[in-house]
Coordinates of C-alpha atoms (C1' of nucleotides) in Angstrom, one line a residue:
Chain J
M29 CA -12.6 150.5 -64.7
I30 CA -15.4 148.3 -63.5
Q31 CA -16.5 149.5 -60.1
V32 CA -18.9 148.3 -57.6
N33 CA -20.5 149.9 -54.6
Y34 CA -21.2 147.4 -51.8
R35 CA -23.4 149.9 -50.0
D36 CA -25.7 150.2 -53.0
V37 CA -29.1 148.7 -52.8
R38 CA -28.9 147.1 -56.2
P39 CA -27.4 143.6 -56.4
I40 CA -23.8 143.6 -57.4
Y41 CA -24.2 141.7 -60.6
E42 CA -26.6 144.4 -61.8
Q43 CA -24.0 147.1 -61.0
I44 CA -21.4 145.2 -63.0
I45 CA -23.8 144.9 -65.9
D46 CA -24.6 148.6 -65.9
S47 CA -20.9 149.4 -65.6
V48 CA -19.9 147.3 -68.5
Q49 CA -22.8 148.5 -70.6
K50 CA -21.7 152.1 -70.1
L51 CA -18.1 151.3 -71.0
V52 CA -19.2 149.6 -74.2
I53 CA -21.8 152.3 -75.2
T54 CA -19.3 155.1 -74.6
D55 CA -16.5 153.4 -76.6
A56 CA -14.4 153.2 -73.5
L57 CA -14.2 149.5 -74.3
L58 CA -13.7 148.9 -78.0
P59 CA -15.0 145.9 -80.0
D60 CA -13.1 142.7 -79.6
E61 CA -11.3 144.2 -76.6
K62 CA -10.8 141.6 -73.9
L63 CA -12.7 142.0 -70.6
P64 CA -11.0 140.9 -67.4
S65 CA -11.5 137.2 -66.8
V66 CA -14.2 136.1 -64.3
R67 CA -11.6 135.0 -61.7
E68 CA -9.4 138.1 -62.2
L69 CA -12.3 140.5 -61.8
A70 CA -13.7 138.5 -58.9
S71 CA -10.4 138.7 -56.9
K72 CA -9.9 142.3 -57.9
L73 CA -13.3 143.3 -56.6
A74 CA -13.3 140.8 -53.7
I75 CA -16.5 139.3 -55.0
N76 CA -17.8 135.7 -55.5
P77 CA -16.8 134.6 -59.1
N78 CA -20.4 133.4 -59.5
T79 CA -21.6 136.9 -59.3
I80 CA -19.2 138.0 -62.1
S81 CA -20.1 135.0 -64.1
R82 CA -23.8 135.8 -63.9
A83 CA -23.2 139.4 -65.0
Y84 CA -21.1 138.3 -68.0
R85 CA -23.8 135.7 -69.0
E86 CA -26.4 138.4 -68.9
L87 CA -24.3 140.8 -70.9
E88 CA -23.8 138.1 -73.5
R89 CA -27.5 137.5 -73.7
E90 CA -28.1 141.2 -74.3
G91 CA -25.4 141.3 -77.0
Y92 CA -22.9 143.6 -75.3
V93 CA -20.1 140.9 -75.1
Y94 CA -19.4 137.5 -76.5
S95 CA -17.5 134.7 -74.8
V96 CA -15.1 132.3 -76.4
C97 CA -14.7 129.1 -74.4
G98 CA -11.2 128.8 -73.0
R99 CA -10.1 132.3 -74.2
G100 CA -12.3 134.8 -72.4
T101 CA -15.0 137.4 -72.8
F102 CA -14.8 140.2 -75.4
V103 CA -16.6 143.3 -76.3
A104 CA -19.1 142.7 -79.1
D105 CA -19.1 144.8 -82.2
N106 CA -22.7 145.8 -82.2
R107 CA -23.4 149.3 -83.4
T108 CA -27.1 148.9 -83.3
L109 CA -26.9 148.6 -79.5
K110 CA -25.8 152.2 -79.2
T111 CA -28.5 153.6 -81.4
E112 CA -31.0 151.5 -79.5
H113 CA -29.6 152.7 -76.2
V114 CA -29.8 156.4 -77.3
R115 CA -33.4 155.8 -78.5
A116 CA -34.4 154.4 -75.1
L117 CA -32.8 157.3 -73.3
L118 CA -34.5 159.8 -75.5
Q119 CA -37.9 158.2 -74.8
N120 CA -37.2 158.3 -71.1
F121 CA -36.2 161.9 -71.5
D122 CA -39.4 162.8 -73.2
E123 CA -41.6 160.9 -70.8
T124 CA -39.9 162.4 -67.7
A125 CA -40.0 165.9 -69.1
A126 CA -43.7 165.6 -70.0
E127 CA -44.6 164.4 -66.5
L128 CA -42.6 167.2 -64.9
M129 CA -44.4 169.8 -67.0
D130 CA -47.7 168.1 -66.1
L131 CA -46.8 168.8 -62.5
S132 CA -46.2 172.4 -63.5
V133 CA -42.5 172.4 -63.6
G134 CA -41.8 175.0 -66.2
K135 CA -39.8 174.4 -69.3
E136 CA -37.4 177.1 -68.2
V137 CA -36.4 175.2 -65.1
L138 CA -35.6 172.1 -67.2
Q139 CA -33.6 174.2 -69.7
K140 CA -31.5 175.7 -66.9
R141 CA -30.8 172.2 -65.8
L142 CA -29.6 171.3 -69.3
D143 CA -27.3 174.3 -69.3
R144 CA -25.8 173.2 -66.0
I145 CA -25.4 169.7 -67.1
E146 CA -23.7 170.8 -70.3
K147 CA -21.2 172.9 -68.4
G148 CA -20.3 169.8 -66.4
V149 CA -21.4 171.2 -63.2
W150 CA -23.9 168.5 -62.8
N151 CA -23.5 166.9 -59.5
D152 CA -25.2 166.3 -56.1
T153 CA -25.1 170.0 -55.2
G154 CA -26.8 170.8 -58.4
K155 CA -30.3 169.9 -57.1
Chain P
M26 CA -60.7 157.3 -63.6
I27 CA -58.6 154.3 -63.0
Q28 CA -57.9 152.5 -66.3
V29 CA -56.2 149.4 -67.4
N30 CA -54.9 148.2 -70.7
Y31 CA -55.1 144.4 -70.9
R32 CA -52.8 144.3 -73.9
D33 CA -50.1 146.1 -72.1
V34 CA -47.0 144.1 -71.3
R35 CA -47.0 145.5 -67.7
P36 CA -48.9 143.6 -65.2
I37 CA -52.4 144.9 -64.4
Y38 CA -51.7 145.5 -60.7
E39 CA -48.8 147.8 -61.7
Q40 CA -50.9 149.8 -64.1
I41 CA -53.4 150.3 -61.3
I42 CA -50.7 151.4 -59.0
D43 CA -49.3 153.9 -61.5
S44 CA -52.8 155.1 -62.3
V45 CA -53.6 155.8 -58.6
Q46 CA -50.2 157.4 -58.0
K47 CA -50.8 159.9 -60.8
L48 CA -54.3 160.7 -59.5
V49 CA -52.9 161.3 -56.0
I50 CA -49.8 163.3 -57.1
T51 CA -51.8 165.5 -59.4
D52 CA -54.5 166.2 -56.7
A53 CA -57.1 164.6 -58.8
L54 CA -57.8 162.6 -55.7
L55 CA -57.7 164.6 -52.5
P56 CA -56.6 163.4 -49.0
D57 CA -59.1 161.3 -47.1
E58 CA -61.0 160.8 -50.3
K59 CA -62.4 157.3 -50.6
L60 CA -61.1 155.0 -53.4
P61 CA -63.5 152.5 -55.0
S62 CA -63.7 149.4 -52.9
V63 CA -61.7 146.4 -53.9
R64 CA -64.8 144.5 -55.1
E65 CA -66.3 147.5 -56.8
L66 CA -63.3 148.3 -58.8
A67 CA -62.7 144.7 -59.6
S68 CA -66.2 144.2 -61.1
K69 CA -65.9 147.6 -62.9
L70 CA -62.6 146.7 -64.6
A71 CA -63.7 143.0 -65.0
I72 CA -60.7 142.0 -62.9
N73 CA -60.1 139.6 -60.0
P74 CA -60.5 141.4 -56.7
N75 CA -57.1 139.9 -55.6
T76 CA -55.4 141.9 -58.3
I77 CA -57.0 145.1 -57.0
S78 CA -56.2 144.2 -53.4
R79 CA -52.6 143.7 -54.3
A80 CA -52.4 147.1 -56.0
Y81 CA -54.0 148.8 -53.0
R82 CA -51.7 147.0 -50.6
E83 CA -48.6 148.2 -52.4
L84 CA -50.0 151.7 -52.6
E85 CA -50.5 151.6 -48.9
R86 CA -47.0 150.4 -48.3
E87 CA -45.7 153.3 -50.4
G88 CA -47.7 155.8 -48.5
Y89 CA -50.2 156.8 -51.2
V90 CA -53.3 155.4 -49.5
Y91 CA -54.3 153.9 -46.2
S92 CA -56.8 151.2 -45.7
V93 CA -59.1 150.8 -42.7
C94 CA -60.4 147.3 -42.3
G95 CA -64.2 147.3 -42.6
R96 CA -64.4 150.8 -44.0
G97 CA -62.4 151.1 -47.2
T98 CA -59.3 152.5 -48.7
F99 CA -58.6 156.3 -48.6
V100 CA -56.1 158.7 -50.1
A101 CA -53.3 159.4 -47.6
D102 CA -52.6 163.0 -46.5
N103 CA -48.9 163.0 -47.2
R104 CA -47.7 166.1 -48.9
T105 CA -44.1 165.0 -48.9
L106 CA -45.0 162.4 -51.4
K107 CA -45.5 164.9 -54.1
T108 CA -42.3 166.9 -53.5
E109 CA -40.5 163.5 -53.3
H110 CA -42.0 162.5 -56.6
V111 CA -40.9 165.6 -58.3
R112 CA -37.5 165.3 -56.8
A113 CA -37.1 161.8 -58.2
L114 CA -38.3 162.9 -61.6
L115 CA -35.8 165.8 -61.7
Q116 CA -33.0 163.4 -60.7
N117 CA -34.0 161.1 -63.5
F118 CA -34.1 164.0 -65.9
D119 CA -30.6 165.1 -65.0
E120 CA -29.1 161.6 -65.2
T121 CA -30.7 160.9 -68.5
A122 CA -29.7 164.2 -70.0
A123 CA -26.2 163.8 -68.7
E124 CA -25.9 160.3 -70.2
L125 CA -27.3 161.5 -73.5
M126 CA -24.8 164.4 -73.7
D127 CA -22.1 161.9 -72.9
L128 CA -23.2 160.0 -76.0
S129 CA -22.8 163.3 -77.9
V130 CA -26.4 164.1 -78.2
G131 CA -26.3 167.9 -78.4
K132 CA -28.1 170.2 -75.9
E133 CA -29.9 171.7 -78.8
V134 CA -31.5 168.4 -79.7
L135 CA -32.8 168.1 -76.1
Q136 CA -34.1 171.7 -76.0
K137 CA -36.1 171.2 -79.2
R138 CA -37.6 168.1 -77.6
L139 CA -38.6 170.2 -74.6
D140 CA -40.2 172.7 -77.0
R141 CA -42.2 170.0 -78.7
I142 CA -43.3 168.5 -75.4
E143 CA -44.4 171.9 -74.1
K144 CA -46.5 172.5 -77.1
G145 CA -48.3 169.3 -76.4
V146 CA -47.2 167.7 -79.6
W147 CA -45.4 165.1 -77.5
N148 CA -46.7 161.7 -78.8
D149 CA -45.7 158.6 -80.5
T150 CA -44.5 160.5 -83.6
G151 CA -42.1 162.4 -81.4
K152 CA -39.9 159.5 -80.9
Chain Z
M5 CA -52.3 170.2 -26.8
I6 CA -53.3 167.8 -29.5
Q7 CA -50.9 168.3 -32.4
V8 CA -50.7 166.9 -35.9
N9 CA -47.8 166.9 -38.3
Y10 CA -49.1 167.0 -41.9
R11 CA -45.8 165.9 -43.3
D12 CA -45.8 162.7 -41.3
V13 CA -46.3 159.5 -43.2
R14 CA -48.9 158.3 -40.7
P15 CA -52.5 159.1 -41.4
I16 CA -53.7 162.1 -39.4
Y17 CA -56.4 160.2 -37.4
E18 CA -53.7 157.9 -36.2
Q19 CA -51.6 160.8 -35.0
I20 CA -54.5 162.2 -33.1
I21 CA -55.2 158.9 -31.5
D22 CA -51.6 158.6 -30.3
S23 CA -51.6 162.1 -29.2
V24 CA -54.7 161.7 -27.0
Q25 CA -53.5 158.4 -25.7
K26 CA -50.3 160.0 -24.5
L27 CA -52.2 162.8 -22.8
V28 CA -54.4 160.3 -21.0
I29 CA -51.6 158.0 -20.0
T30 CA -49.4 160.7 -18.7
D31 CA -52.3 162.3 -16.7
A32 CA -52.1 165.4 -18.7
L33 CA -55.8 164.9 -19.3
L34 CA -57.6 163.8 -16.2
P35 CA -60.6 161.5 -15.9
D36 CA -63.9 163.1 -16.9
E37 CA -62.1 166.0 -18.4
K38 CA -63.8 167.2 -21.6
L39 CA -62.0 166.9 -24.9
P40 CA -62.5 169.6 -27.5
S41 CA -65.5 168.9 -29.6
V42 CA -65.1 167.3 -33.0
R43 CA -65.9 170.6 -34.8
E44 CA -63.8 172.7 -32.5
L45 CA -60.7 170.5 -32.9
A46 CA -61.3 170.2 -36.6
S47 CA -61.3 173.9 -37.3
K48 CA -58.4 174.4 -34.9
L49 CA -56.3 171.9 -36.8
A50 CA -57.8 172.8 -40.1
I51 CA -58.7 169.2 -40.7
N52 CA -61.8 167.4 -42.0
P53 CA -64.2 166.8 -39.0
N54 CA -64.6 163.2 -40.2
T55 CA -61.0 162.6 -39.4
I56 CA -61.4 163.8 -35.9
S57 CA -64.6 161.8 -35.5
R58 CA -62.9 158.7 -36.6
A59 CA -60.1 159.2 -34.1
Y60 CA -62.5 159.8 -31.2
R61 CA -64.5 156.7 -32.2
E62 CA -61.4 154.6 -32.2
L63 CA -60.3 156.0 -28.8
E64 CA -63.7 155.2 -27.4
R65 CA -63.5 151.6 -28.7
E66 CA -60.1 151.3 -27.0
G67 CA -61.4 152.7 -23.7
Y68 CA -59.5 155.9 -23.5
V69 CA -62.5 158.2 -23.7
Y70 CA -66.3 158.0 -23.6
S71 CA -68.8 160.0 -25.5
V72 CA -72.1 161.4 -24.2
C73 CA -74.5 162.1 -27.0
G74 CA -75.2 165.8 -27.2
R75 CA -72.6 166.8 -24.6
G76 CA -69.2 165.8 -25.9
T77 CA -66.3 163.4 -25.4
F78 CA -64.6 162.9 -22.1
V79 CA -61.5 161.2 -20.7
A80 CA -62.3 157.7 -19.3
D81 CA -61.3 156.8 -15.8
N82 CA -59.5 153.6 -16.6
R83 CA -56.4 153.0 -14.5
T84 CA -55.9 149.5 -16.0
L85 CA -55.1 151.2 -19.3
K86 CA -52.0 152.7 -17.8
T87 CA -50.6 149.6 -16.3
E88 CA -51.4 147.8 -19.5
H89 CA -49.6 150.5 -21.5
V90 CA -46.5 150.2 -19.3
R91 CA -46.6 146.5 -19.5
A92 CA -46.6 146.7 -23.3
L93 CA -43.8 149.2 -23.3
L94 CA -41.7 147.0 -21.0
Q95 CA -42.2 144.0 -23.2
N96 CA -41.1 146.1 -26.2
F97 CA -38.1 147.3 -24.3
D98 CA -37.1 143.7 -23.5
E99 CA -37.5 142.4 -27.0
T100 CA -35.6 145.3 -28.5
A101 CA -32.8 145.1 -26.1
A102 CA -32.5 141.3 -26.6
E103 CA -32.4 141.6 -30.3
L104 CA -29.7 144.4 -30.1
M105 CA -27.6 142.2 -27.8
D106 CA -28.0 139.4 -30.3
L107 CA -26.5 141.7 -32.9
S108 CA -23.6 142.2 -30.5
V109 CA -24.6 145.7 -29.3
G110 CA -23.1 145.6 -25.8
K111 CA -25.1 146.2 -22.6
E112 CA -22.8 149.2 -21.8
V113 CA -23.9 150.9 -25.0
L114 CA -27.5 150.6 -24.0
Q115 CA -26.9 151.7 -20.4
K116 CA -25.2 154.9 -21.6
R117 CA -28.2 155.6 -23.7
L118 CA -30.4 155.2 -20.6
D119 CA -28.2 157.7 -18.8
R120 CA -28.5 160.2 -21.6
I121 CA -32.2 159.7 -21.8
E122 CA -32.6 160.2 -18.1
K123 CA -30.7 163.4 -18.2
G124 CA -33.1 164.6 -20.8
V125 CA -30.5 165.1 -23.5
W126 CA -32.3 162.5 -25.6
N127 CA -32.9 164.0 -28.9
D128 CA -32.0 163.7 -32.6
T129 CA -28.4 164.5 -32.0
G130 CA -28.2 161.8 -29.4
K131 CA -27.8 159.1 -32.0
Chain B
M14 CA -34.2 127.0 -40.8
I15 CA -37.3 129.0 -41.8
Q16 CA -40.1 128.1 -39.5
V17 CA -43.7 129.0 -39.2
N18 CA -46.2 128.8 -36.4
Y19 CA -49.7 128.1 -37.7
R20 CA -51.3 129.1 -34.4
D21 CA -49.7 132.5 -34.4
V22 CA -51.9 135.5 -34.9
R23 CA -49.5 137.0 -37.4
P24 CA -50.1 136.0 -41.0
I25 CA -47.8 133.2 -42.3
Y26 CA -46.2 135.4 -45.0
E27 CA -45.2 137.8 -42.3
Q28 CA -43.6 135.1 -40.2
I29 CA -41.6 134.0 -43.2
I30 CA -40.4 137.5 -43.9
D31 CA -39.3 138.0 -40.3
S32 CA -37.6 134.7 -40.3
V33 CA -35.6 135.4 -43.4
Q34 CA -34.8 138.9 -42.3
K35 CA -33.2 137.6 -39.1
L36 CA -31.2 135.0 -41.0
V37 CA -29.9 137.6 -43.3
I38 CA -29.2 140.2 -40.6
T39 CA -27.4 137.7 -38.4
D40 CA -25.3 136.4 -41.3
A41 CA -26.9 132.9 -41.0
L42 CA -27.5 133.4 -44.7
L43 CA -24.7 134.8 -46.7
P44 CA -24.9 137.1 -49.7
D45 CA -25.6 135.3 -53.0
E46 CA -26.7 132.2 -51.1
K47 CA -29.7 130.6 -52.6
L48 CA -32.9 130.4 -50.7
P49 CA -35.2 127.4 -51.1
S50 CA -37.3 127.7 -54.1
V51 CA -40.9 128.9 -53.8
R52 CA -42.3 125.4 -54.5
E53 CA -39.7 123.6 -52.3
L54 CA -40.3 125.7 -49.2
A55 CA -44.0 125.6 -49.8
S56 CA -44.2 121.8 -49.8
K57 CA -41.7 121.6 -46.9
L58 CA -43.9 123.9 -44.7
A59 CA -47.1 122.5 -46.2
I60 CA -48.1 125.9 -47.3
N61 CA -49.4 127.3 -50.6
P62 CA -46.7 128.5 -52.9
N63 CA -48.4 131.8 -53.3
T64 CA -47.8 132.6 -49.7
I65 CA -44.1 131.9 -50.0
S66 CA -44.1 133.9 -53.2
R67 CA -45.6 136.8 -51.5
A68 CA -43.1 136.7 -48.7
Y69 CA -40.2 136.5 -51.2
R70 CA -41.6 139.4 -53.2
E71 CA -41.8 141.6 -50.2
L72 CA -38.3 140.6 -49.1
E73 CA -37.1 141.6 -52.5
R74 CA -38.8 144.9 -52.3
E75 CA -37.2 145.6 -48.9
G76 CA -33.8 144.7 -50.3
Y77 CA -33.1 141.5 -48.4
V78 CA -33.1 139.2 -51.3
Y79 CA -33.2 139.3 -55.1
S80 CA -35.0 137.0 -57.4
V81 CA -33.8 136.0 -60.9
C82 CA -36.6 134.5 -63.0
G83 CA -35.8 131.0 -63.9
R84 CA -32.9 130.6 -61.5
G85 CA -34.2 131.3 -58.0
T86 CA -34.1 133.7 -55.1
F87 CA -30.8 134.7 -53.5
V88 CA -29.6 136.7 -50.5
A89 CA -28.9 140.3 -51.4
D90 CA -25.4 141.6 -50.8
N91 CA -26.4 144.8 -49.0
R92 CA -24.4 145.6 -46.0
T93 CA -26.3 148.8 -45.3
L94 CA -29.3 146.7 -44.4
K95 CA -27.7 145.5 -41.2
T96 CA -26.5 148.9 -40.0
E97 CA -29.9 150.3 -40.9
H98 CA -31.6 147.5 -38.9
V99 CA -29.5 148.3 -35.8
R100 CA -30.2 152.0 -36.2
A101 CA -33.9 151.4 -36.3
L102 CA -33.7 149.2 -33.2
L103 CA -31.7 151.7 -31.3
Q104 CA -34.2 154.4 -32.1
N105 CA -37.0 152.2 -30.9
F106 CA -35.0 151.5 -27.8
D107 CA -34.6 155.2 -27.0
E108 CA -38.2 156.1 -27.7
T109 CA -39.5 153.3 -25.6
A110 CA -37.1 154.0 -22.7
A111 CA -37.9 157.7 -22.8
E112 CA -41.7 157.0 -22.7
L113 CA -41.2 154.6 -19.8
M114 CA -39.3 157.2 -17.8
D115 CA -42.0 159.7 -18.6
L116 CA -44.4 157.3 -16.9
S117 CA -42.0 157.3 -13.9
V118 CA -40.5 153.9 -14.5
G119 CA -37.1 154.4 -12.9
K120 CA -33.8 154.0 -14.8
E121 CA -32.8 151.4 -12.3
V122 CA -35.7 149.2 -13.3
L123 CA -34.7 149.3 -16.9
Q124 CA -31.1 148.6 -16.0
K125 CA -32.0 145.5 -14.0
R126 CA -33.9 144.3 -17.1
L127 CA -30.8 144.8 -19.2
D128 CA -28.9 142.7 -16.7
R129 CA -31.4 139.9 -16.9
I130 CA -31.5 140.0 -20.7
E131 CA -27.7 139.9 -20.8
K132 CA -27.6 136.8 -18.6
G133 CA -29.9 135.1 -21.1
V134 CA -32.7 134.7 -18.5
W135 CA -34.8 136.8 -20.7
N136 CA -38.0 134.9 -21.2
D137 CA -41.7 134.8 -20.5
T138 CA -41.1 134.8 -16.8
G139 CA -39.2 138.1 -17.2
K140 CA -42.3 140.1 -18.0
Chain W
dG2 C1' -36.9 123.5 -63.3
dT3 C1' -37.4 128.8 -61.7
dG4 C1' -40.2 133.1 -60.3
dG5 C1' -44.2 136.3 -61.9
dT6 C1' -48.9 137.0 -62.7
dC7 C1' -53.7 136.2 -62.6
dT8 C1' -58.1 133.9 -61.5
dA9 C1' -61.6 131.8 -58.5
dG10 C1' -63.3 131.1 -54.4
dA11 C1' -63.0 130.7 -49.4
dC12 C1' -62.8 132.4 -44.4
dC13 C1' -61.8 135.9 -41.0
dA14 C1' -62.3 140.3 -38.3
dC15 C1' -64.1 144.6 -38.3
dC16 C1' -67.8 148.3 -39.1
Chain S
dG14 C1' -70.7 146.0 -46.4
dT15 C1' -65.1 146.5 -45.9
dG16 C1' -60.1 144.9 -46.4
dG17 C1' -56.7 140.9 -45.1
dT18 C1' -55.3 136.4 -45.7
dC19 C1' -54.9 131.9 -47.7
dT20 C1' -55.6 128.1 -50.9
dA21 C1' -55.8 125.8 -55.4
dG22 C1' -54.7 125.8 -59.8
dA23 C1' -53.5 127.9 -64.1
dC24 C1' -50.4 130.2 -67.7
dC25 C1' -46.3 132.8 -69.0
dA26 C1' -41.2 133.7 -69.9
dC27 C1' -36.9 132.4 -68.8
dT28 C1' -32.8 128.9 -67.8

DNA sequence: GTGGTCTAGACCACC
DNA sequence: GTGGTCTAGACCACT
């Protein structure tokens, strides 16, 4: 479930954080569900355990997961996180759209893109 | 033209960078046009010249301006920057919209937001 | 003869300088030959005359051309420039090749590239 | 490991950048390995911490390292950097060789230089 | 302790 | 005058 792209410019721990965040936000991982252990995930992804550890620590700091010493790391039950996440996305959406319109990209263009995305044909060829 | 908000959380040099980028992208500053000198802008904004220098340096690195030692800093004549900027914004738009729909934010909601933004009523109350 | 690519990241005056340097070094422009006037070249390339002027000034400073007030700009007769240019290129060649071999790119690979370049099939597809 | 020559014309921060880049590219520094802290390296090289900081900042921007506030600066795990580096060197090699041949430097001359470089006798006398 | 930011002031080369 | 570099020293947030 948690995937990493070695060829990505972003550091691996950041990719892991994003990956877990999405799984939590989209309910793909449910509250109190156990995450793979640091060592398990490390060997599975062929990555230094320290990298995983750092990612989990960061996720705990941000409230996405909680760790129980000697037992493992689990998904936190924090509904406010989701609404906060959506709020941030909407703000980003507004700002991006506003700047695009400033640069004379018509509203119609953006609406067509929304249509395409809704139909699930959103991909690299959809530029 | 170039403005800075001292109470902003973002570092001053970053605000200057964003400010100049927008001026260049929107053609408010034309190619080969001279930017205020480091010392001039520094005294105008009541800021240390080093901070301006840093902003100009990064802008040069990113291709928005070019500096000629002893003469000044000028707007770069790079038209690809603008199309690249729009391309990046559109990609951000798509990704954000897709993630929002994933989180069951309906297309209609986003379209209403586009309407509001188009009408220029996009502001803090629109969050 | 002098060409400029507006979509290039490099500033235009730099492209002009490089362009003229090559023409002089390769004897495409002979000593005492007249260069197009600032205004003429400016209108031909649809560029601000100041940009041309800056390029010519720089070329004069580096010894590639000389300007006669009221008459125009001419190619300098400086044979040492060419040997110096070749020397710089050879040093660059050596350093680049050494670093490539350091990174375990075999000599054979580089030799094949020389062959291809000699045959004139050196182009973008020749990667 | 990281060395600086105060008598070099190049700025110190640039020497540090080049130094670290080579260590990363040649795998002398492995992904997630910790670099000396800004203050540590500064005192070791008898240099102002700001200069180190600037070098690290630019290295982060270019993707060679990543910094975590409060923890330190680490080698980025980006394998594409290395292939990209080789690609850029090969392009430089091609362009330089092509220009040399244009200036009637024979292929044989360049091949002899490759031989010399391979045998490790590439040094100042090889100019 | 770590890096990130900013200020103040200096010297250089170039125009 | 211009930008480029470097130093010295300060404060911040984070671990």
